[in-house]
């Protein structure tokens, strides 16, 4: 900026001026406050607004409350991050509501314009007595409380038949055996490079990352031969036997196919201008697709299962 306004010589002189950590911190805080003020002003100019809340524990074990807001500007929906605050002690509904209420009070926002609120179904959010829903309806009775559809879809996909759940658990154990050890990770990377594999690393599964299960299964399928030979060098004969078992690989292919469709659905439920009407249409279409898949699988027609159709005609459908 200095070089454009004054010239290169002035820019060089400014560049050698040392800035303290506090100076940079103050600048970041000033920019953050300015952005927040702009968003708040747009919310005040909008006739209505809605919020989406979630709390999650980060890698440092701090619980962070994240609030997004949707408002109307020039007849269009606009989504902006509104609030990110740590929950220092407990994560009860009253704690979450306290953070939201304090923000509304600090910036003079009107709860009367709050038209909707989206959360997960945790007791802290939807509890009847002291959940966020109860507290929020006391100050904004016109608010519609909605359980996040993406969260619903994720919860539904967690329930698996016992055989498939057992298979998934073994896959996770195989991956964790390698990823939990820096040495094994390096050795497996070199092993994949020597075998000219398409990938050099496995992917970890974590429950809070909703797409990770499908990505994990797909990567294991793509590296199944490399994984089998590596486990053989590690003396893991039980896992080698599983990776050589056709029925077990058939179940793996089946889960890869199913979770690939779930991940596509999950992606489609996100993004700009998403709303309940679009969600309803996409979910209805997905349920119809599931019925079609079940009907095809019942008569051993595997054309709609790309991997399972090539691996085996014996689909492990429940």
CSV table of N, CA, C and O in Angstrom, one decimal, residues 135-184:
chain,number,residue,atom,x,y,z
A,135,UNK,N,-34.7,-21.0,26.5
A,135,UNK,CA,-34.3,-19.7,26.8
A,135,UNK,C,-34.5,-18.7,25.7
A,135,UNK,O,-34.9,-17.6,25.9
A,136,UNK,N,-34.3,-19.2,24.5
A,136,UNK,CA,-34.5,-18.3,23.3
A,136,UNK,C,-35.9,-18.0,23.1
A,136,UNK,O,-36.3,-16.8,22.7
A,137,UNK,N,-36.8,-19.0,23.3
A,137,UNK,CA,-38.2,-18.7,23.1
A,137,UNK,C,-38.8,-17.7,24.1
A,137,UNK,O,-39.8,-17.1,23.9
A,138,UNK,N,-38.1,-17.6,25.2
A,138,UNK,CA,-38.6,-16.7,26.2
A,138,UNK,C,-38.4,-15.2,25.8
A,138,UNK,O,-39.2,-14.4,26.1
A,139,UNK,N,-37.4,-15.0,25.0
A,139,UNK,CA,-37.1,-13.6,24.5
A,139,UNK,C,-37.5,-13.4,23.1
A,139,UNK,O,-37.6,-12.2,22.6
A,140,UNK,N,-37.7,-14.5,22.4
A,140,UNK,CA,-38.1,-14.4,20.9
A,140,UNK,C,-39.1,-15.5,20.6
A,140,UNK,O,-38.8,-16.5,20.0
A,141,UNK,N,-40.3,-15.3,21.1
A,141,UNK,CA,-41.3,-16.4,21.0
A,141,UNK,C,-41.7,-16.7,19.5
A,141,UNK,O,-42.3,-17.7,19.2
A,142,UNK,N,-41.4,-15.7,18.6
A,142,UNK,CA,-41.7,-16.0,17.2
A,142,UNK,C,-40.7,-16.8,16.5
A,142,UNK,O,-40.9,-17.2,15.3
A,143,UNK,N,-39.6,-17.2,17.2
A,143,UNK,CA,-38.5,-17.9,16.5
A,143,UNK,C,-38.9,-19.4,16.3
A,143,UNK,O,-39.5,-20.1,17.2
A,144,UNK,N,-38.6,-19.9,15.1
A,144,UNK,CA,-38.8,-21.3,14.8
A,144,UNK,C,-37.5,-22.0,15.0
A,144,UNK,O,-36.5,-21.7,14.5
A,145,UNK,N,-37.5,-23.1,15.8
A,145,UNK,CA,-36.3,-23.9,16.1
A,145,UNK,C,-36.3,-25.1,15.2
A,145,UNK,O,-37.3,-25.8,15.1
A,146,UNK,N,-35.2,-25.3,14.5
A,146,UNK,CA,-35.0,-26.3,13.5
A,146,UNK,C,-33.8,-27.2,13.9
A,146,UNK,O,-32.7,-26.7,14.2
A,147,UNK,N,-34.0,-28.5,13.8
A,147,UNK,CA,-32.9,-29.4,13.9
A,147,UNK,C,-32.2,-29.5,12.6
A,147,UNK,O,-32.8,-29.9,11.6
A,148,UNK,N,-30.9,-29.3,12.6
A,148,UNK,CA,-30.1,-29.3,11.3
A,148,UNK,C,-30.3,-30.6,10.5
A,148,UNK,O,-30.1,-31.7,11.1
A,149,UNK,N,-30.7,-30.4,9.3
A,149,UNK,CA,-30.9,-31.6,8.4
A,149,UNK,C,-29.7,-32.4,8.1
A,149,UNK,O,-29.7,-33.6,8.0
A,150,UNK,N,-28.6,-31.7,8.0
A,150,UNK,CA,-27.3,-32.4,7.8
A,150,UNK,C,-26.9,-33.3,9.0
A,150,UNK,O,-26.5,-34.4,8.8
A,151,UNK,N,-27.2,-32.7,10.2
A,151,UNK,CA,-26.9,-33.5,11.4
A,151,UNK,C,-27.9,-34.7,11.5
A,151,UNK,O,-27.5,-35.8,11.9
A,152,UNK,N,-29.1,-34.5,11.1
A,152,UNK,CA,-30.0,-35.7,11.1
A,152,UNK,C,-29.6,-36.8,10.1
A,152,UNK,O,-29.6,-37.9,10.5
A,153,UNK,N,-29.1,-36.3,8.9
A,153,UNK,CA,-28.6,-37.3,8.0
A,153,UNK,C,-27.4,-38.1,8.5
A,153,UNK,O,-27.3,-39.3,8.3
A,154,UNK,N,-26.6,-37.3,9.2
A,154,UNK,CA,-25.3,-38.0,9.8
A,154,UNK,C,-25.7,-38.9,10.9
A,154,UNK,O,-25.1,-40.0,11.0
A,155,UNK,N,-26.6,-38.6,11.7
A,155,UNK,CA,-27.1,-39.4,12.8
A,155,UNK,C,-27.7,-40.7,12.2
A,155,UNK,O,-27.4,-41.8,12.7
A,156,UNK,N,-28.5,-40.6,11.2
A,156,UNK,CA,-29.1,-41.8,10.6
A,156,UNK,C,-28.1,-42.7,10.0
A,156,UNK,O,-28.2,-43.9,10.1
A,157,UNK,N,-27.0,-42.2,9.4
A,157,UNK,CA,-26.0,-43.0,8.8
A,157,UNK,C,-25.1,-43.7,9.8
A,157,UNK,O,-24.3,-44.5,9.4
A,158,UNK,N,-25.2,-43.3,11.0
A,158,UNK,CA,-24.3,-44.0,12.0
A,158,UNK,C,-24.7,-45.4,12.4
A,158,UNK,O,-24.0,-46.2,12.9
A,159,UNK,N,-26.0,-45.7,12.2
A,159,UNK,CA,-26.5,-47.0,12.5
A,159,UNK,C,-26.3,-48.0,11.4
A,159,UNK,O,-26.8,-47.8,10.3
A,160,UNK,N,-25.5,-49.0,11.7
A,160,UNK,CA,-25.1,-50.0,10.7
A,160,UNK,C,-25.5,-51.4,11.3
A,160,UNK,O,-25.5,-51.6,12.5
A,161,UNK,N,-25.8,-52.4,10.4
A,161,UNK,CA,-25.9,-53.7,10.8
A,161,UNK,C,-24.6,-54.2,11.5
A,161,UNK,O,-23.5,-53.7,11.3
A,162,UNK,N,-24.8,-55.2,12.4
A,162,UNK,CA,-23.7,-55.6,13.2
A,162,UNK,C,-22.5,-56.1,12.3
A,162,UNK,O,-21.3,-55.8,12.7
A,163,UNK,N,-22.7,-56.8,11.3
A,163,UNK,CA,-21.6,-57.3,10.4
A,163,UNK,C,-20.8,-56.1,9.8
A,163,UNK,O,-19.6,-56.1,9.7
A,164,UNK,N,-21.6,-55.1,9.3
A,164,UNK,CA,-21.0,-54.0,8.6
A,164,UNK,C,-20.3,-53.1,9.7
A,164,UNK,O,-19.2,-52.5,9.4
A,165,UNK,N,-20.9,-53.0,10.9
A,165,UNK,CA,-20.2,-52.2,11.9
A,165,UNK,C,-18.9,-52.8,12.3
A,165,UNK,O,-17.9,-52.2,12.6
A,166,UNK,N,-18.9,-54.2,12.4
A,166,UNK,CA,-17.7,-54.9,12.8
A,166,UNK,C,-16.6,-54.7,11.7
A,166,UNK,O,-15.4,-54.5,12.0
A,167,UNK,N,-17.0,-54.7,10.4
A,167,UNK,CA,-16.1,-54.5,9.4
A,167,UNK,C,-15.5,-53.1,9.4
A,167,UNK,O,-14.3,-52.9,9.3
A,168,UNK,N,-16.3,-52.1,9.6
A,168,UNK,CA,-15.9,-50.7,9.7
A,168,UNK,C,-14.9,-50.6,10.9
A,168,UNK,O,-13.9,-49.9,10.8
A,169,UNK,N,-15.2,-51.2,12.0
A,169,UNK,CA,-14.3,-51.1,13.2
A,169,UNK,C,-12.9,-51.7,12.9
A,169,UNK,O,-11.9,-51.1,13.3
A,170,UNK,N,-12.9,-52.8,12.1
A,170,UNK,CA,-11.6,-53.4,11.8
A,170,UNK,C,-10.8,-52.5,10.8
A,170,UNK,O,-9.6,-52.4,10.9
A,171,UNK,N,-11.5,-51.8,9.9
A,171,UNK,CA,-10.9,-50.9,9.0
A,171,UNK,C,-10.2,-49.7,9.8
A,171,UNK,O,-9.1,-49.3,9.5
A,172,UNK,N,-11.0,-49.2,10.7
A,172,UNK,CA,-10.5,-48.1,11.5
A,172,UNK,C,-9.3,-48.5,12.3
A,172,UNK,O,-8.3,-47.8,12.5
A,173,UNK,N,-9.3,-49.8,12.9
A,173,UNK,CA,-8.2,-50.3,13.6
A,173,UNK,C,-6.9,-50.4,12.7
A,173,UNK,O,-5.8,-50.1,13.1
A,174,UNK,N,-7.1,-50.9,11.5
A,174,UNK,CA,-6.0,-51.0,10.6
A,174,UNK,C,-5.4,-49.7,10.3
A,174,UNK,O,-4.1,-49.5,10.3
A,175,UNK,N,-6.2,-48.7,10.0
A,175,UNK,CA,-5.7,-47.4,9.7
A,175,UNK,C,-5.0,-46.8,11.0
A,175,UNK,O,-3.9,-46.2,10.9
A,176,UNK,N,-5.6,-46.9,12.1
A,176,UNK,CA,-5.1,-46.3,13.3
A,176,UNK,C,-3.7,-47.0,13.7
A,176,UNK,O,-2.8,-46.3,14.2
A,177,UNK,N,-3.6,-48.2,13.4
A,177,UNK,CA,-2.3,-48.9,13.6
A,177,UNK,C,-1.2,-48.3,12.9
A,177,UNK,O,0.0,-48.2,13.4
A,178,UNK,N,-1.5,-47.8,11.7
A,178,UNK,CA,-0.4,-47.1,10.9
A,178,UNK,C,-0.3,-45.6,11.2
A,178,UNK,O,0.8,-45.1,11.5
A,179,UNK,N,-1.5,-45.0,11.3
A,179,UNK,CA,-1.4,-43.5,11.5
A,179,UNK,C,-1.0,-43.1,12.9
A,179,UNK,O,-0.5,-42.0,13.1
A,180,UNK,N,-1.2,-44.0,13.9
A,180,UNK,CA,-0.8,-43.6,15.3
A,180,UNK,C,0.7,-43.7,15.5
A,180,UNK,O,1.2,-43.3,16.5
A,181,UNK,N,1.4,-44.2,14.6
A,181,UNK,CA,2.8,-44.4,14.7
A,181,UNK,C,3.5,-43.6,13.6
A,181,UNK,O,3.3,-43.8,12.4
A,182,UNK,N,4.4,-42.7,14.0
A,182,UNK,CA,5.1,-41.9,12.9
A,182,UNK,C,6.0,-42.8,12.1
A,182,UNK,O,6.1,-42.6,10.9
A,183,UNK,N,6.6,-43.8,12.7
A,183,UNK,CA,7.4,-44.7,11.9
A,183,UNK,C,6.6,-45.5,10.9
A,183,UNK,O,7.0,-45.6,9.8
A,184,UNK,N,5.5,-46.1,11.4
A,184,UNK,CA,4.6,-46.8,10.5
A,184,UNK,C,4.1,-46.0,9.3
A,184,UNK,O,4.0,-46.4,8.2
